[in-house]
Amino acid sequence: MKNALITGITGQDGAYLSQHLLKEGYKVYGLIARRSTDTLWRLNYLGIENEVELIEGDMTDISSLIRAIKISKASEVYNLAAQSFVGTSWSQPILTAEVTGVGVTNILEAIRLLDPSIKFYQASTSEMFGLIQESMQSENTPFYPRSPYGVAKLYGHWITVNYRESFNIHASSGILFNHESPLRGIEFVTRKVTDAVAKIKLGLSDELRLGNIDAKRDWGFAGDYVEAMWMMLQQDKPDDYVIATGKTTTVRDMCKIAFDHVNLNYDDYVIIDPKFYRPAEVDVLLGNPTKAKEKLKWEPKTSLEDLIIMMVDADLGRIKKQQQRG
Ligand code: NAP
Ligand code: G4F
């Protein structure tokens, strides 16, 4: 049996990746940061809370990472932990740099010191393309990050490449475009929309305040994307891969899908609120997943329509359950 350690196990991707690795027969360990509130709701939602082993630690504390690698005896480490919300990266740029950027060096150093044969996955991002330099972004497109988050992730990406080249570590960087699910944090735009649509449909709200709805994203389903992470670590050689659908859609059209699903007109409820504009915007992202298709044999399986409908239905179900509980 193989052992895996996931940092960020309590996040959206951490939950789906745990589920996938358990299905593949792994013993799954997760790094859990100390919080005053419960962060296990996603593992709970998937019914796997008791199937994973949690080890306390923080990306900014290398001693805790060394301890987690020692306890887990992991042969694969998936580094998903991050301050991952772009908006927050302008209000907490130093924290974002320390967790999302330097945190990657902390875990790579822990691997280098303890056992450089451990395979490593870094959760890189399409945010690194930012002000896009090519209409469709591939592994060869130059980067131009537009937020403190994007800058921190670019550091994480390059330190991963550097440890691969310097120390021969099997370290791969997945450049994942936006991926969503019913487990997405409520602050991200898809989930903010699907949650609001459910509340409006059930008479609990009558408006949805958004920022730049002309922004375009290449959205896929998180459940499909975590499979690509695992596939990268099963390759003979480490490498970098773009994971995307190859389609881009405006926030406006994504809203339409969500409202249409419950027979409402988005125009009657959406209010543009400059409060949600960003100091610098990533206007459009569109990924070219050809390399992943050819080398990993990975393909996205879920359409944006199916994804948004899945999310609206999950939010409707969740709210109805809460109402029943009183
Ligand atoms: P997420 O839901 O925000 O999860 C982030 C995870 O990181 C949570 O488990 C969080 O723990 C943990 N974390 C935050 N600060 C930490 C710290 N100091 N020490 C230890 N753990 C810490 O993010 P996600 O959507 O699953 O994304 C997973 C990774 O992929 C992130 O690195 C993200 O930046 C990257 N990424 C995401 C997307 C996307 O579209 N989802 C696209 C490209 C790349 P708590 O639960 O305790 O807060
Ligand atoms: O859902 P978002 O907050 O995601 P964003 O900024 O693209 O970042 C996500 O995807 C990245 C991959 O490219 C990840 F690396 C990152 O960790 C995160 O998961 O915003 C999407 C778009 C933006 O253009 C934003 O300006 O939606 C626009 N938007 C418009 N109104 C809004 C809102 N975004 C949010 N969060 N809230 C709004 O009210």
Short mmCIF file of C-alpha atoms and ligand atoms in Angstrom, two decimals:
data_model
loop_
_atom_site.label_atom_id
_atom_site.label_comp_id
_atom_site.label_asym_id
_atom_site.label_seq_id
_atom_site.Cartn_x
_atom_site.Cartn_y
_atom_site.Cartn_z
CA MET A 1 0.00 0.00 0.00
CA LYS A 2 1.29 3.48 -0.89
CA ASN A 3 1.09 6.35 1.59
CA ALA A 4 0.26 9.89 0.46
CA LEU A 5 0.38 13.19 2.34
CA ILE A 6 -1.94 16.00 1.24
CA THR A 7 -1.42 19.55 2.46
CA GLY A 8 -4.69 21.48 2.17
CA ILE A 9 -6.71 18.31 2.78
CA THR A 10 -9.58 20.38 4.23
CA GLY A 11 -9.94 22.42 1.01
CA GLN A 12 -12.04 21.66 -2.06
CA ASP A 13 -9.31 19.80 -3.95
CA GLY A 14 -7.93 18.14 -0.83
CA ALA A 15 -11.30 16.46 -0.24
CA TYR A 16 -11.71 15.21 -3.82
CA LEU A 17 -8.07 14.12 -4.05
CA SER A 18 -8.41 12.18 -0.78
CA GLN A 19 -11.46 10.43 -2.20
CA HIS A 20 -9.57 9.58 -5.38
CA LEU A 21 -6.45 8.29 -3.59
CA LEU A 22 -8.56 6.18 -1.22
CA LYS A 23 -10.22 4.62 -4.28
CA GLU A 24 -6.74 3.90 -5.66
CA GLY A 25 -5.90 2.04 -2.44
CA TYR A 26 -3.66 4.62 -0.75
CA LYS A 27 -3.33 5.28 2.96
CA VAL A 28 -4.14 9.01 3.02
CA TYR A 29 -2.64 11.48 5.49
CA GLY A 30 -3.51 15.16 5.58
CA LEU A 31 -1.92 18.20 7.11
CA ILE A 32 -4.48 20.12 9.13
CA ALA A 33 -3.89 23.70 10.25
CA ARG A 34 -5.12 24.63 13.72
CA ARG A 35 -8.33 26.68 13.44
CA SER A 36 -10.91 27.69 16.05
CA THR A 37 -13.77 26.41 13.87
CA ASP A 38 -14.48 23.05 12.24
CA THR A 39 -12.79 22.67 8.85
CA LEU A 40 -13.79 19.07 8.17
CA TRP A 41 -17.14 19.75 6.45
CA ARG A 42 -15.86 18.81 2.98
CA LEU A 43 -14.38 15.48 4.09
CA ASN A 44 -17.66 14.92 5.92
CA TYR A 45 -19.70 15.74 2.81
CA LEU A 46 -17.83 13.03 0.90
CA GLY A 47 -18.18 10.62 3.84
CA ILE A 48 -14.42 10.08 4.21
CA GLU A 49 -13.63 12.02 7.40
CA ASN A 50 -12.82 8.81 9.26
CA GLU A 51 -10.86 7.24 6.41
CA VAL A 52 -8.00 9.77 6.43
CA GLU A 53 -5.37 10.44 9.11
CA LEU A 54 -4.94 14.09 10.05
CA ILE A 55 -1.63 15.54 11.26
CA GLU A 56 -1.48 19.03 12.73
CA GLY A 57 0.82 21.45 10.92
CA ASP A 58 1.19 24.68 9.03
CA MET A 59 2.93 25.57 5.77
CA THR A 60 4.87 28.32 7.51
CA ASP A 61 6.33 25.95 10.12
CA ILE A 62 8.89 23.64 8.50
CA SER A 63 9.27 21.60 11.69
CA SER A 64 5.61 20.61 11.42
CA LEU A 65 6.11 19.62 7.77
CA ILE A 66 9.11 17.45 8.64
CA ARG A 67 7.04 15.82 11.38
CA ALA A 68 4.13 15.19 9.00
CA ILE A 69 6.36 13.57 6.37
CA LYS A 70 7.99 11.39 9.04
CA ILE A 71 4.66 10.27 10.56
CA SER A 72 2.98 9.62 7.22
CA LYS A 73 5.95 7.84 5.59
CA ALA A 74 4.49 9.25 2.38
CA SER A 75 5.93 8.29 -0.99
CA GLU A 76 3.82 11.01 -2.65
CA VAL A 77 3.23 14.53 -1.32
CA TYR A 78 0.51 16.73 -2.83
CA ASN A 79 0.97 20.38 -1.90
CA LEU A 80 -2.50 21.91 -2.14
CA ALA A 81 -2.34 24.22 0.88
CA ALA A 82 -2.49 27.91 0.09
CA GLN A 83 -4.12 31.21 0.83
CA SER A 84 -6.02 30.62 -2.40
CA PHE A 85 -8.46 33.53 -2.70
CA VAL A 86 -7.17 36.14 -5.15
CA GLY A 87 -9.16 39.00 -3.56
CA THR A 88 -7.66 38.39 -0.11
CA SER A 89 -4.15 38.45 -1.54
CA TRP A 90 -4.35 42.26 -1.81
CA SER A 91 -5.43 42.67 1.82
CA GLN A 92 -2.96 40.03 3.14
CA PRO A 93 -0.08 40.07 0.64
CA ILE A 94 2.63 39.06 3.13
CA LEU A 95 0.64 36.14 4.51
CA THR A 96 -0.09 35.06 0.94
CA ALA A 97 3.62 35.21 0.06
CA GLU A 98 4.57 33.20 3.15
CA VAL A 99 1.92 30.47 2.84
CA THR A 100 1.36 30.25 -0.91
CA GLY A 101 4.94 31.06 -1.96
CA VAL A 102 7.60 30.30 0.67
CA GLY A 103 5.46 27.44 2.03
CA VAL A 104 6.37 25.53 -1.15
CA THR A 105 10.08 25.85 -0.35
CA ASN A 106 9.39 24.70 3.20
CA ILE A 107 7.83 21.45 2.04
CA LEU A 108 10.39 20.90 -0.71
CA GLU A 109 13.19 21.41 1.80
CA ALA A 110 11.54 18.92 4.15
CA ILE A 111 11.47 16.39 1.29
CA ARG A 112 15.06 17.12 0.26
CA LEU A 113 16.32 16.68 3.81
CA LEU A 114 14.28 13.59 4.68
CA ASP A 115 13.94 11.61 1.45
CA PRO A 116 14.46 13.13 -2.02
CA SER A 117 12.83 10.05 -3.62
CA ILE A 118 9.39 11.27 -2.44
CA LYS A 119 7.29 12.38 -5.42
CA PHE A 120 5.93 15.92 -5.20
CA TYR A 121 2.93 17.69 -6.74
CA GLN A 122 2.66 21.48 -6.67
CA ALA A 123 -0.74 23.15 -7.13
CA SER A 124 0.15 25.84 -9.62
CA THR A 125 -2.44 27.99 -11.33
CA SER A 126 -3.62 29.73 -14.47
CA GLU A 127 -3.49 32.96 -12.39
CA MET A 128 0.25 32.93 -13.25
CA PHE A 129 -0.73 33.82 -16.86
CA GLY A 130 -2.64 36.89 -15.56
CA LEU A 131 -2.33 39.49 -18.29
CA ILE A 132 -2.31 36.85 -20.97
CA GLN A 133 0.51 36.84 -23.50
CA GLU A 134 -1.20 34.32 -25.84
CA SER A 135 -4.91 33.89 -26.55
CA MET A 136 -4.73 30.20 -25.51
CA GLN A 137 -2.33 29.45 -22.66
CA SER A 138 -0.11 26.37 -22.70
CA GLU A 139 2.99 25.23 -20.76
CA ASN A 140 5.07 27.45 -23.09
CA THR A 141 3.11 30.69 -22.63
CA PRO A 142 5.07 33.40 -20.74
CA PHE A 143 3.70 34.28 -17.30
CA TYR A 144 2.45 37.73 -16.21
CA PRO A 145 0.75 37.48 -12.79
CA ARG A 146 -1.70 40.21 -11.81
CA SER A 147 -2.21 39.68 -8.07
CA PRO A 148 -0.05 39.02 -4.99
CA TYR A 149 -1.55 35.52 -5.13
CA GLY A 150 -0.41 35.05 -8.73
CA VAL A 151 3.07 36.32 -7.87
CA ALA A 152 3.34 33.96 -4.87
CA LYS A 153 2.18 31.02 -6.99
CA LEU A 154 4.73 31.87 -9.68
CA TYR A 155 7.46 31.65 -7.04
CA GLY A 156 6.03 28.27 -5.95
CA HIS A 157 6.04 27.08 -9.55
CA TRP A 158 9.65 28.08 -10.21
CA ILE A 159 10.98 26.72 -6.92
CA THR A 160 9.34 23.39 -7.85
CA VAL A 161 11.07 23.45 -11.25
CA ASN A 162 14.31 24.45 -9.53
CA TYR A 163 14.22 21.58 -6.99
CA ARG A 164 13.52 19.18 -9.85
CA GLU A 165 16.53 20.47 -11.78
CA SER A 166 18.85 21.00 -8.78
CA PHE A 167 18.16 17.90 -6.69
CA ASN A 168 16.57 15.52 -9.18
CA ILE A 169 13.33 15.42 -7.15
CA HIS A 170 10.28 13.98 -8.97
CA ALA A 171 8.49 17.32 -8.65
CA SER A 172 5.63 18.20 -11.01
CA SER A 173 3.68 21.41 -11.32
CA GLY A 174 0.04 21.24 -12.38
CA ILE A 175 -1.03 24.53 -13.95
CA LEU A 176 -4.71 24.15 -13.22
CA PHE A 177 -7.35 26.47 -14.59
CA ASN A 178 -10.39 27.31 -12.44
CA HIS A 179 -12.17 24.25 -11.14
CA GLU A 180 -15.33 24.23 -9.08
CA SER A 181 -17.76 21.91 -7.33
CA PRO A 182 -20.40 21.85 -4.59
CA LEU A 183 -17.39 21.94 -2.20
CA ARG A 184 -16.09 25.26 -3.56
CA GLY A 185 -15.61 28.02 -0.97
CA ILE A 186 -18.48 30.49 -0.90
CA GLU A 187 -16.18 33.45 -1.68
CA PHE A 188 -15.41 32.21 -5.21
CA VAL A 189 -17.72 33.47 -7.92
CA THR A 190 -19.34 30.21 -9.10
CA ARG A 191 -20.34 29.12 -5.62
CA LYS A 192 -21.35 32.67 -4.66
CA VAL A 193 -23.71 32.57 -7.66
CA THR A 194 -25.12 29.07 -7.09
CA ASP A 195 -25.67 29.74 -3.39
CA ALA A 196 -27.44 33.03 -4.18
CA VAL A 197 -29.59 31.40 -6.87
CA ALA A 198 -30.70 28.74 -4.38
CA LYS A 199 -31.50 31.39 -1.73
CA ILE A 200 -33.42 33.55 -4.22
CA LYS A 201 -35.38 30.54 -5.50
CA LEU A 202 -36.32 29.60 -1.93
CA GLY A 203 -37.38 33.17 -1.11
CA LEU A 204 -34.50 33.86 1.29
CA SER A 205 -32.86 36.61 -0.77
CA ASP A 206 -33.73 38.92 -3.64
CA GLU A 207 -30.42 40.11 -5.09
CA LEU A 208 -26.90 39.03 -6.02
CA ARG A 209 -24.09 41.61 -5.90
CA LEU A 210 -21.15 40.91 -8.21
CA GLY A 211 -18.10 42.71 -9.58
CA ASN A 212 -16.73 42.31 -13.11
CA ILE A 213 -19.16 39.96 -14.85
CA ASP A 214 -17.39 40.40 -18.20
CA ALA A 215 -14.36 38.45 -16.90
CA LYS A 216 -13.93 35.11 -18.66
CA ARG A 217 -12.74 31.87 -17.13
CA ASP A 218 -12.01 28.33 -18.28
CA TRP A 219 -14.05 26.44 -15.68
CA GLY A 220 -13.96 22.69 -15.05
CA PHE A 221 -15.06 20.24 -12.34
CA ALA A 222 -12.67 19.72 -9.40
CA GLY A 223 -13.46 15.98 -9.30
CA ASP A 224 -12.02 15.62 -12.82
CA TYR A 225 -8.99 17.80 -12.09
CA VAL A 226 -7.69 15.94 -9.03
CA GLU A 227 -7.31 12.82 -11.21
CA ALA A 228 -4.78 14.75 -13.31
CA MET A 229 -2.76 15.55 -10.15
CA TRP A 230 -2.46 11.86 -9.36
CA MET A 231 -1.66 10.96 -12.98
CA MET A 232 1.28 13.41 -12.97
CA LEU A 233 2.92 11.55 -10.10
CA GLN A 234 2.46 8.18 -11.85
CA GLN A 235 4.65 9.28 -14.79
CA ASP A 236 8.25 8.07 -15.10
CA LYS A 237 9.45 11.67 -15.34
CA PRO A 238 8.24 14.80 -13.56
CA ASP A 239 6.95 17.64 -15.74
CA ASP A 240 4.57 20.62 -15.90
CA TYR A 241 1.06 20.30 -17.30
CA VAL A 242 -1.79 22.67 -18.11
CA ILE A 243 -5.12 21.24 -16.94
CA ALA A 244 -8.12 22.99 -18.50
CA THR A 245 -11.21 22.42 -20.63
CA GLY A 246 -10.21 24.57 -23.64
CA LYS A 247 -13.43 26.63 -23.39
CA THR A 248 -13.92 30.04 -21.82
CA THR A 249 -17.14 31.67 -20.58
CA THR A 250 -18.01 35.04 -19.04
CA VAL A 251 -19.15 35.31 -15.43
CA ARG A 252 -22.37 36.75 -16.94
CA ASP A 253 -23.05 33.60 -19.01
CA MET A 254 -22.17 31.35 -16.07
CA CYS A 255 -24.81 33.29 -14.06
CA LYS A 256 -27.36 32.78 -16.82
CA ILE A 257 -26.85 29.01 -16.67
CA ALA A 258 -27.44 29.05 -12.91
CA PHE A 259 -30.56 31.27 -12.98
CA ASP A 260 -32.01 29.50 -16.07
CA HIS A 261 -31.81 26.18 -14.22
CA VAL A 262 -34.40 27.42 -11.69
CA ASN A 263 -36.42 29.34 -14.31
CA LEU A 264 -35.32 32.80 -13.18
CA ASN A 265 -33.87 35.68 -15.23
CA TYR A 266 -30.40 36.68 -13.96
CA ASP A 267 -31.00 40.27 -15.09
CA ASP A 268 -33.77 40.69 -12.50
CA TYR A 269 -31.41 39.93 -9.59
CA VAL A 270 -27.78 40.72 -10.42
CA ILE A 271 -26.51 44.11 -9.21
CA ILE A 272 -23.03 45.33 -10.15
CA ASP A 273 -21.21 46.44 -7.02
CA PRO A 274 -17.78 48.09 -7.52
CA LYS A 275 -16.84 46.75 -4.06
CA PHE A 276 -16.07 43.46 -5.83
CA TYR A 277 -13.80 44.96 -8.50
CA ARG A 278 -10.14 43.99 -8.14
CA PRO A 279 -7.17 46.40 -8.19
CA ALA A 280 -5.87 44.52 -11.24
CA GLU A 281 -8.08 42.05 -13.12
CA VAL A 282 -7.37 38.89 -15.06
CA ASP A 283 -9.81 39.55 -17.90
CA VAL A 284 -9.70 36.21 -19.65
CA LEU A 285 -8.20 32.75 -19.22
CA LEU A 286 -8.35 29.92 -21.74
CA GLY A 287 -6.20 26.83 -21.36
CA ASN A 288 -4.75 24.45 -23.91
CA PRO A 289 -4.73 20.97 -22.30
CA THR A 290 -3.21 19.18 -25.34
CA LYS A 291 -0.07 18.02 -23.50
CA ALA A 292 -2.13 16.52 -20.63
CA LYS A 293 -4.39 14.79 -23.16
CA GLU A 294 -1.44 13.31 -25.05
CA LYS A 295 0.92 12.40 -22.19
CA LEU A 296 -1.39 11.74 -19.23
CA LYS A 297 -4.40 10.61 -21.29
CA TRP A 298 -6.38 13.04 -19.14
CA GLU A 299 -9.56 14.69 -20.40
CA PRO A 300 -12.22 16.75 -18.63
CA LYS A 301 -15.50 14.85 -18.36
CA THR A 302 -17.92 17.47 -17.00
CA SER A 303 -19.39 20.37 -19.02
CA LEU A 304 -19.83 23.82 -17.46
CA GLU A 305 -23.62 23.45 -17.75
CA ASP A 306 -23.59 20.14 -15.86
CA LEU A 307 -21.19 21.57 -13.27
CA ILE A 308 -23.28 24.66 -12.52
CA ILE A 309 -26.50 22.63 -12.37
CA MET A 310 -24.79 20.18 -9.96
CA MET A 311 -23.77 23.15 -7.77
CA VAL A 312 -27.19 24.85 -7.79
CA ASP A 313 -28.88 21.55 -6.92
CA ALA A 314 -26.40 20.92 -4.10
CA ASP A 315 -27.02 24.41 -2.68
CA LEU A 316 -30.79 23.97 -2.93
CA GLY A 317 -30.47 20.66 -1.07
CA ARG A 318 -28.21 22.11 1.59
CA ILE A 319 -30.48 25.07 2.31
CA LYS A 320 -33.63 22.93 2.40
CA LYS A 321 -31.91 20.63 4.92
CA GLN A 322 -30.95 23.63 7.07
CA GLN A 323 -34.57 24.86 6.92
CA GLN A 324 -35.88 21.46 8.01
CA ARG A 325 -33.47 21.46 10.96
CA GLY A 326 -34.94 24.86 11.90
P1 NAP B 1 -9.05 25.92 -0.87
O1 NAP B 1 -10.40 25.25 -0.88
O2 NAP B 1 -8.95 27.36 -0.54
O3 NAP B 1 -8.13 25.08 0.17
C1 NAP B 1 -6.94 25.60 0.65
C2 NAP B 1 -6.39 24.67 1.72
O4 NAP B 1 -5.15 25.20 2.21
C3 NAP B 1 -7.30 24.48 2.94
O5 NAP B 1 -7.24 23.14 3.36
C4 NAP B 1 -6.65 25.38 3.98
O6 NAP B 1 -6.89 24.98 5.31
C5 NAP B 1 -5.19 25.13 3.65
N1 NAP B 1 -4.29 26.15 4.22
C6 NAP B 1 -4.38 27.50 4.10
N2 NAP B 1 -3.37 28.08 4.77
C7 NAP B 1 -2.64 27.09 5.33
C8 NAP B 1 -1.48 27.07 6.13
N3 NAP B 1 -0.86 28.19 6.52
N4 NAP B 1 -1.00 25.86 6.52
C9 NAP B 1 -1.61 24.71 6.17
N5 NAP B 1 -2.74 24.68 5.41
C10 NAP B 1 -3.23 25.86 4.99
O7 NAP B 1 -8.32 25.71 -2.26
P2 NAP B 1 -8.65 24.68 -3.46
O8 NAP B 1 -9.63 25.31 -4.38
O9 NAP B 1 -8.89 23.35 -2.89
O10 NAP B 1 -7.25 24.69 -4.23
C11 NAP B 1 -6.21 23.78 -3.87
C12 NAP B 1 -4.89 24.36 -4.33
O11 NAP B 1 -4.92 24.53 -5.75
C13 NAP B 1 -4.54 25.73 -3.77
O12 NAP B 1 -3.15 25.78 -3.63
C14 NAP B 1 -4.98 26.69 -4.86
O13 NAP B 1 -4.25 27.89 -4.78
C15 NAP B 1 -4.65 25.88 -6.09
N6 NAP B 1 -5.46 26.14 -7.28
C16 NAP B 1 -6.82 26.12 -7.20
C17 NAP B 1 -7.57 26.31 -8.35
C18 NAP B 1 -9.08 26.27 -8.32
O14 NAP B 1 -9.69 26.73 -9.28
N7 NAP B 1 -9.69 25.70 -7.28
C19 NAP B 1 -6.93 26.52 -9.58
C20 NAP B 1 -5.55 26.50 -9.61
C21 NAP B 1 -4.82 26.29 -8.46
P3 NAP B 1 -8.18 25.55 6.14
O15 NAP B 1 -9.35 24.73 5.68
O16 NAP B 1 -7.82 25.30 7.54
O17 NAP B 1 -8.31 26.99 5.80
O1 G4F B 2 -14.05 32.86 -8.62
P1 G4F B 2 -12.93 33.82 -8.54
O2 G4F B 2 -12.72 34.51 -7.25
O3 G4F B 2 -11.65 33.04 -9.03
P2 G4F B 2 -10.21 33.53 -9.58
O4 G4F B 2 -9.89 34.89 -9.14
O5 G4F B 2 -10.20 33.25 -11.05
O6 G4F B 2 -9.25 32.53 -8.81
C1 G4F B 2 -9.54 31.14 -8.70
O7 G4F B 2 -9.00 30.46 -9.81
C2 G4F B 2 -7.56 30.49 -9.90
C3 G4F B 2 -7.20 29.73 -11.18
O8 G4F B 2 -7.18 30.63 -12.26
C4 G4F B 2 -7.00 29.85 -8.66
F1 G4F B 2 -5.65 29.81 -8.73
C5 G4F B 2 -7.42 30.62 -7.44
O9 G4F B 2 -6.93 29.98 -6.27
C6 G4F B 2 -8.95 30.63 -7.39
O10 G4F B 2 -9.38 29.31 -7.17
O11 G4F B 2 -13.14 34.97 -9.65
C7 G4F B 2 -13.35 34.66 -11.01
C8 G4F B 2 -13.69 35.93 -11.77
C9 G4F B 2 -12.72 37.10 -11.51
O12 G4F B 2 -12.43 37.75 -12.73
C10 G4F B 2 -13.52 38.04 -10.62
O13 G4F B 2 -13.17 39.42 -10.75
O14 G4F B 2 -14.98 36.38 -11.35
C11 G4F B 2 -14.92 37.79 -11.16
N1 G4F B 2 -15.97 38.20 -10.23
C12 G4F B 2 -16.98 39.04 -10.53
N2 G4F B 2 -17.73 39.26 -9.43
C13 G4F B 2 -16.06 37.85 -8.94
C14 G4F B 2 -17.18 38.52 -8.43
N3 G4F B 2 -15.30 37.04 -8.18
C15 G4F B 2 -15.67 36.87 -6.88
N4 G4F B 2 -14.95 36.03 -6.11
N5 G4F B 2 -16.75 37.53 -6.33
C16 G4F B 2 -17.53 38.36 -7.06
O15 G4F B 2 -18.50 38.94 -6.57
#
